[in-house]
């Protein structure tokens, strides 16, 4: 995915949602659905799978830093969306598709996706590729997603916060239901090589979680390399790094005057957005959808 020309005539406009195999997706993905689904995985491919705004970019940077043994200069070779392409991206805002980008990568290929396990191209499942899933508590996730819709000009219109929250609860937003997504991947980890990491845990103890990721990838980091990974994946560092903060994209795509891509990076920011009534409504619905699962998210009450 290369950045587009910063032009008023670039054909960039907000898409509508289209349901593809039961998942609502921005309409631009449809044009490339067959290519996405038929991509050929390699056994040493690694997927970073996340519901949007759950900590994808953070994990992408952590993984690239680990793969580069903490060498930050190597990680500044290109923007994060070129180093670790987004499998299903296909939009007039970008010159090449995620599938084309993935095909050009050297192995081991690290690939970002927001698809639920059941919709990940079957080749990745057949090849038993490793997957790192990052999950974030639903309330912070929806707040982050709302602000992202406001600034991202190639996502559908978010409407008001009240409207967006209800669409999130109903799963009527891009990449569908947060609830189904996380339950699906949580279940999948019983039969597939999946490392399930929580955003809140990285925030609490980045060193501990980075070591888990390195171990999963079969990498050993010496103390200096580990310190570099911890430091260079801090929110404060990534926010100022043009290779991670998406400022290389023009404002016609990400209008960061509306909201920064690296917005707050906090746990519990939802308390600044939810009303008391919205919170009660959300909690009741959450208990109905997630109550039977043993997946436990923190920091939501
Ligand atoms: S995307 O568009 O789906 O790839 O977005 P994603 O990267 O998943 O999510 C963006 C949110 O993650 C926050 N973020 C971080 N938090 C803590 N530490 C680090 N290093 C970090 N990097 C990104 C980012 O700020 C977005 O969350 P909000 O709550 O909106 O700030």
Short mmCIF file of C-alpha atoms and ligand atoms in Angstrom, two decimals:
data_model
loop_
_atom_site.label_atom_id
_atom_site.label_comp_id
_atom_site.label_asym_id
_atom_site.label_seq_id
_atom_site.Cartn_x
_atom_site.Cartn_y
_atom_site.Cartn_z
CA UNK A 1 0.00 0.00 0.00
CA UNK A 2 1.63 3.20 -1.14
CA UNK A 3 0.40 6.63 -0.14
CA UNK A 4 -1.76 8.30 -2.76
CA UNK A 5 -1.23 11.63 -4.46
CA UNK A 6 -2.46 14.48 -2.29
CA UNK A 7 -4.98 15.62 -4.86
CA UNK A 8 -8.54 16.82 -4.74
CA UNK A 9 -9.16 14.67 -7.83
CA UNK A 10 -7.82 11.42 -6.41
CA UNK A 11 -11.26 9.76 -6.36
CA UNK A 12 -11.20 9.52 -2.57
CA UNK A 13 -14.64 9.43 -0.99
CA UNK A 14 -16.32 7.76 1.93
CA UNK A 15 -17.62 4.26 1.03
CA UNK A 16 -20.87 2.64 2.06
CA UNK A 17 -20.99 -0.63 4.00
CA UNK A 18 -21.55 -3.84 2.05
CA UNK A 19 -22.17 -7.20 3.69
CA UNK A 20 -19.66 -9.78 2.42
CA UNK A 21 -20.25 -13.35 3.63
CA UNK A 22 -22.06 -11.97 6.67
CA UNK A 23 -19.46 -9.31 7.54
CA UNK A 24 -20.18 -5.60 6.89
CA UNK A 25 -17.14 -4.15 5.13
CA UNK A 26 -16.32 -0.83 3.44
CA UNK A 27 -17.46 -1.30 -0.17
CA UNK A 28 -13.93 -0.88 -1.58
CA UNK A 29 -12.95 -4.29 -0.20
CA UNK A 30 -15.52 -6.07 -2.36
CA UNK A 31 -13.68 -5.36 -5.57
CA UNK A 32 -10.74 -7.38 -4.27
CA UNK A 33 -12.51 -10.09 -2.26
CA UNK A 34 -11.61 -13.00 -4.56
CA UNK A 35 -7.91 -12.02 -4.60
CA UNK A 36 -7.94 -11.78 -0.80
CA UNK A 37 -9.60 -15.13 -0.32
CA UNK A 38 -7.38 -16.97 -2.80
CA UNK A 39 -4.01 -15.59 -1.67
CA UNK A 40 -1.45 -18.35 -1.12
CA UNK A 41 -0.04 -18.39 2.41
CA UNK A 42 3.47 -19.62 3.27
CA UNK A 43 4.06 -21.73 6.40
CA UNK A 44 6.26 -19.06 8.02
CA UNK A 45 3.79 -16.22 7.44
CA UNK A 46 2.65 -14.51 10.65
CA UNK A 47 -0.68 -12.70 10.89
CA UNK A 48 -1.41 -9.83 13.25
CA UNK A 49 -5.18 -10.09 13.65
CA UNK A 50 -7.14 -7.40 15.42
CA UNK A 51 -10.54 -5.83 15.55
CA UNK A 52 -9.92 -2.28 14.22
CA UNK A 53 -8.45 0.09 16.84
CA UNK A 54 -7.49 -2.69 19.26
CA UNK A 55 -3.76 -1.98 19.10
CA UNK A 56 -2.82 -3.18 15.60
CA UNK A 57 -0.17 -0.56 14.85
CA UNK A 58 1.33 -0.99 18.29
CA UNK A 59 1.72 -4.75 17.74
CA UNK A 60 2.98 -4.19 14.18
CA UNK A 61 5.76 -1.96 15.51
CA UNK A 62 6.58 -4.36 18.35
CA UNK A 63 6.83 -7.29 15.93
CA UNK A 64 8.96 -5.39 13.42
CA UNK A 65 11.27 -4.20 16.22
CA UNK A 66 11.59 -7.79 17.45
CA UNK A 67 12.28 -9.09 13.95
CA UNK A 68 14.94 -6.37 13.51
CA UNK A 69 16.48 -7.27 16.88
CA UNK A 70 15.65 -3.83 18.31
CA UNK A 71 17.43 -1.95 15.51
CA UNK A 72 15.24 1.16 15.27
CA UNK A 73 16.99 2.48 12.15
CA UNK A 74 15.93 -0.64 10.24
CA UNK A 75 12.37 -0.11 11.46
CA UNK A 76 12.41 3.43 10.08
CA UNK A 77 12.95 2.05 6.54
CA UNK A 78 9.29 2.64 5.62
CA UNK A 79 5.89 3.49 7.11
CA UNK A 80 4.36 0.72 9.16
CA UNK A 81 1.66 0.05 6.53
CA UNK A 82 4.38 -0.80 3.99
CA UNK A 83 6.56 -2.85 6.35
CA UNK A 84 3.57 -4.91 7.49
CA UNK A 85 0.81 -4.61 4.85
CA UNK A 86 -2.90 -4.69 5.53
CA UNK A 87 -4.18 -7.79 3.70
CA UNK A 88 -7.65 -6.57 2.75
CA UNK A 89 -6.82 -2.95 1.88
CA UNK A 90 -8.06 -2.00 -1.56
CA UNK A 91 -9.16 1.56 -2.02
CA UNK A 92 -8.87 4.40 -4.53
CA UNK A 93 -6.90 6.13 -1.78
CA UNK A 94 -3.97 3.75 -2.34
CA UNK A 95 -1.98 2.84 -5.40
CA UNK A 96 -1.63 -0.86 -4.69
CA UNK A 97 -3.71 -3.42 -2.87
CA UNK A 98 -2.76 -5.21 0.32
CA UNK A 99 -2.62 -8.50 -1.58
CA UNK A 100 -0.11 -7.04 -4.07
CA UNK A 101 1.97 -5.67 -1.21
CA UNK A 102 1.98 -9.02 0.58
CA UNK A 103 3.10 -10.82 -2.58
CA UNK A 104 6.15 -8.52 -2.78
CA UNK A 105 7.28 -9.17 0.81
CA UNK A 106 10.29 -11.30 1.62
CA UNK A 107 9.77 -14.17 4.06
CA UNK A 108 9.05 -14.35 6.88
CA UNK A 109 6.06 -12.21 5.91
CA UNK A 110 4.18 -10.36 8.66
CA UNK A 111 0.66 -9.40 7.61
CA UNK A 112 -2.07 -7.33 9.23
CA UNK A 113 -5.74 -8.30 8.99
CA UNK A 114 -9.01 -7.31 10.65
CA UNK A 115 -10.84 -10.40 9.37
CA UNK A 116 -12.45 -12.81 11.80
CA UNK A 117 -10.79 -16.25 11.99
CA UNK A 118 -13.47 -17.90 9.86
CA UNK A 119 -12.93 -15.35 7.06
CA UNK A 120 -9.13 -15.37 7.05
CA UNK A 121 -8.11 -16.84 3.66
CA UNK A 122 -8.21 -20.59 4.11
CA UNK A 123 -4.62 -21.03 2.97
CA UNK A 124 -3.41 -19.40 6.23
CA UNK A 125 -5.47 -21.86 8.22
CA UNK A 126 -4.35 -24.86 6.15
CA UNK A 127 -0.68 -23.84 6.50
CA UNK A 128 -1.18 -23.46 10.26
CA UNK A 129 0.37 -19.97 10.17
CA UNK A 130 1.05 -18.30 13.50
CA UNK A 131 -1.35 -15.53 14.48
CA UNK A 132 -0.92 -12.79 17.07
CA UNK A 133 -4.34 -11.51 18.12
CA UNK A 134 -4.57 -8.22 20.00
CA UNK A 135 -7.84 -7.56 21.82
CA UNK A 136 -8.92 -4.36 23.55
CA UNK A 137 -11.77 -3.75 25.96
CA UNK A 138 -14.95 -2.94 24.05
CA UNK A 139 -15.54 0.51 25.52
CA UNK A 140 -12.14 2.00 24.73
CA UNK A 141 -12.24 0.16 21.40
CA UNK A 142 -15.52 1.75 20.31
CA UNK A 143 -14.42 5.24 21.38
CA UNK A 144 -11.19 4.91 19.41
CA UNK A 145 -13.13 3.56 16.40
CA UNK A 146 -15.56 6.49 16.51
CA UNK A 147 -12.77 9.08 16.40
CA UNK A 148 -11.01 7.10 13.67
CA UNK A 149 -14.16 7.20 11.52
CA UNK A 150 -14.29 10.97 11.96
CA UNK A 151 -10.78 11.48 10.63
CA UNK A 152 -10.48 8.63 8.09
CA UNK A 153 -11.99 9.82 4.83
CA UNK A 154 -12.11 6.28 3.36
CA UNK A 155 -14.39 4.89 6.06
CA UNK A 156 -18.18 5.27 6.12
CA UNK A 157 -19.66 8.31 7.86
CA UNK A 158 -19.83 7.63 11.62
CA UNK A 159 -22.92 9.74 12.40
CA UNK A 160 -23.17 11.04 15.95
CA UNK A 161 -21.48 9.31 18.88
CA UNK A 162 -24.87 8.05 20.05
CA UNK A 163 -25.60 6.59 16.62
CA UNK A 164 -22.14 5.09 16.28
CA UNK A 165 -22.31 3.43 19.68
CA UNK A 166 -25.60 1.78 18.77
CA UNK A 167 -24.19 0.59 15.42
CA UNK A 168 -21.20 -0.88 17.29
CA UNK A 169 -23.53 -2.71 19.69
CA UNK A 170 -25.47 -4.10 16.72
CA UNK A 171 -22.31 -4.98 14.78
CA UNK A 172 -23.41 -2.77 11.89
CA UNK A 173 -20.01 -1.21 11.29
CA UNK A 174 -16.92 -2.03 9.28
CA UNK A 175 -15.58 -5.53 10.09
CA UNK A 176 -18.76 -6.28 11.97
CA UNK A 177 -19.35 -7.27 15.54
CA UNK A 178 -16.59 -6.70 18.11
CA UNK A 179 -18.28 -9.40 20.20
CA UNK A 180 -18.34 -12.07 17.48
CA UNK A 181 -14.81 -11.14 16.43
CA UNK A 182 -13.26 -11.67 19.83
CA UNK A 183 -15.32 -14.78 20.67
CA UNK A 184 -14.37 -16.28 17.31
CA UNK A 185 -10.61 -15.79 17.77
CA UNK A 186 -10.76 -16.83 21.45
CA UNK A 187 -12.35 -20.11 20.38
CA UNK A 188 -9.92 -20.53 17.45
CA UNK A 189 -6.91 -20.47 19.78
CA UNK A 190 -7.89 -23.96 20.99
CA UNK A 191 -6.97 -25.47 17.63
CA UNK A 192 -4.64 -22.99 15.92
CA UNK A 193 -1.23 -21.48 16.88
CA UNK A 194 -2.56 -18.19 18.25
CA UNK A 195 -1.00 -15.85 20.78
CA UNK A 196 -3.84 -13.86 22.34
CA UNK A 197 -2.63 -10.56 23.80
CA UNK A 198 -4.64 -7.89 25.54
CA UNK A 199 -4.02 -4.17 24.93
CA UNK A 200 -4.42 -3.50 28.64
CA UNK A 201 -1.74 -6.08 29.49
CA UNK A 202 0.80 -4.46 27.15
CA UNK A 203 -0.02 -1.12 28.71
CA UNK A 204 0.45 -2.58 32.22
CA UNK A 205 3.72 -4.37 31.53
CA UNK A 206 5.13 -3.93 28.02
CA UNK A 207 8.32 -5.84 28.75
CA UNK A 208 6.42 -8.94 29.90
CA UNK A 209 4.11 -8.93 26.86
CA UNK A 210 6.93 -8.18 24.38
CA UNK A 211 8.81 -11.20 25.74
CA UNK A 212 5.71 -13.34 25.13
CA UNK A 213 5.57 -12.11 21.53
CA UNK A 214 9.30 -12.71 20.97
CA UNK A 215 9.00 -16.21 22.41
CA UNK A 216 6.01 -16.96 20.17
CA UNK A 217 8.02 -15.81 17.15
CA UNK A 218 10.99 -17.95 18.21
CA UNK A 219 13.19 -14.91 18.75
CA UNK A 220 15.63 -14.29 21.59
CA UNK A 221 16.37 -10.69 22.50
CA UNK A 222 19.38 -9.64 24.53
CA UNK A 223 18.80 -6.95 27.17
CA UNK A 224 19.81 -4.06 24.90
CA UNK A 225 17.50 -5.22 22.10
CA UNK A 226 14.65 -5.76 24.54
CA UNK A 227 15.08 -2.28 25.98
CA UNK A 228 14.99 -0.85 22.47
CA UNK A 229 11.75 -2.69 21.65
CA UNK A 230 10.16 -1.48 24.90
CA UNK A 231 11.29 2.12 24.39
CA UNK A 232 10.53 2.46 20.70
CA UNK A 233 7.03 1.00 21.04
CA UNK A 234 6.01 3.49 23.73
CA UNK A 235 3.01 5.63 22.78
CA UNK A 236 5.03 8.82 23.27
CA UNK A 237 7.73 7.58 20.86
CA UNK A 238 5.37 6.15 18.23
CA UNK A 239 3.29 9.34 18.30
CA UNK A 240 6.32 11.37 17.16
CA UNK A 241 7.61 8.77 14.68
CA UNK A 242 6.44 9.50 11.09
CA UNK A 243 6.93 5.81 10.29
CA UNK A 244 4.24 4.85 12.82
CA UNK A 245 1.96 7.87 13.23
CA UNK A 246 0.49 7.82 9.70
CA UNK A 247 1.47 11.43 9.02
CA UNK A 248 2.96 10.28 5.70
CA UNK A 249 -0.63 9.85 4.48
CA UNK A 250 -2.21 13.01 3.05
CA UNK A 251 -5.04 14.79 4.81
CA UNK A 252 -7.41 13.73 2.03
CA UNK A 253 -7.13 10.22 3.52
CA UNK A 254 -6.43 10.71 7.24
CA UNK A 255 -7.43 14.20 8.33
CA UNK A 256 -5.38 14.43 11.51
CA UNK A 257 -6.70 17.94 12.19
CA UNK A 258 -9.96 16.22 13.13
CA UNK A 259 -8.36 13.52 15.29
CA UNK A 260 -4.83 12.16 15.50
CA UNK A 261 -4.13 8.55 14.50
CA UNK A 262 -2.06 8.32 17.70
CA UNK A 263 -4.91 9.88 19.64
CA UNK A 264 -4.56 9.09 23.37
CA UNK A 265 -3.33 5.52 23.73
CA UNK A 266 -4.92 5.12 27.15
CA UNK A 267 -6.93 2.56 29.07
CA UNK A 268 -10.24 3.89 30.39
CA UNK A 269 -10.67 6.86 28.05
CA UNK A 270 -14.24 5.64 27.47
CA UNK A 271 -15.19 7.34 30.75
CA UNK A 272 -14.74 10.68 28.96
CA UNK A 273 -17.15 9.68 26.19
CA UNK A 274 -19.95 7.46 27.55
CA UNK A 275 -22.91 8.99 29.37
CA UNK A 276 -24.19 7.13 32.44
CA UNK A 277 -27.23 5.96 30.46
CA UNK A 278 -25.08 4.76 27.54
CA UNK A 279 -22.86 2.87 29.96
CA UNK A 280 -25.79 1.08 31.61
CA UNK A 281 -27.27 0.15 28.24
CA UNK A 282 -23.85 -1.06 27.03
CA UNK A 283 -23.17 -3.15 30.16
CA UNK A 284 -26.53 -4.92 29.95
CA UNK A 285 -26.03 -5.82 26.31
CA UNK A 286 -22.38 -6.80 26.93
CA UNK A 287 -23.37 -9.25 29.67
CA UNK A 288 -25.86 -10.91 27.32
CA UNK A 289 -23.35 -11.29 24.49
CA UNK A 290 -20.16 -12.09 26.43
CA UNK A 291 -21.49 -13.57 29.69
CA UNK A 292 -21.14 -17.21 28.63
CA UNK A 293 -17.51 -16.90 27.51
CA UNK A 294 -14.49 -17.25 29.78
CA UNK A 295 -12.69 -14.41 27.97
CA UNK A 296 -12.05 -11.66 30.50
CA UNK A 297 -11.42 -8.06 29.53
CA UNK A 298 -10.16 -5.65 32.18
CA UNK A 299 -10.73 -2.00 32.91
CA UNK A 300 -14.27 -1.80 31.63
CA UNK A 301 -16.28 -1.30 34.81
S1 LIG B 1 -6.02 0.45 13.07
O1 LIG B 1 -6.46 1.59 12.21
O2 LIG B 1 -7.11 -0.53 13.24
O3 LIG B 1 -4.79 -0.16 12.59
O4 LIG B 1 -5.76 1.12 14.49
P1 LIG B 1 -5.00 0.45 15.71
O5 LIG B 1 -3.56 0.61 15.52
O6 LIG B 1 -5.53 -0.92 15.97
O7 LIG B 1 -5.50 1.30 16.93
C1 LIG B 1 -5.12 2.64 17.17
C2 LIG B 1 -5.27 2.86 18.66
O8 LIG B 1 -4.12 2.27 19.31
C3 LIG B 1 -3.44 3.31 20.01
N1 LIG B 1 -2.00 3.06 20.01
C4 LIG B 1 -1.29 2.88 21.13
N2 LIG B 1 -1.67 2.80 22.42
C5 LIG B 1 -0.68 2.63 23.34
N3 LIG B 1 0.62 2.53 23.03
C6 LIG B 1 1.05 2.60 21.75
N4 LIG B 1 2.34 2.51 21.46
C7 LIG B 1 0.06 2.77 20.73
N5 LIG B 1 0.10 2.87 19.39
C8 LIG B 1 -1.16 3.05 18.97
C9 LIG B 1 -3.83 4.58 19.26
O9 LIG B 1 -3.54 5.72 20.00
C10 LIG B 1 -5.30 4.32 19.05
O10 LIG B 1 -6.05 4.37 20.26
P2 LIG B 1 -6.78 5.69 20.80
O11 LIG B 1 -7.55 5.23 22.01
O12 LIG B 1 -7.68 6.17 19.71
O13 LIG B 1 -5.70 6.65 21.15
#
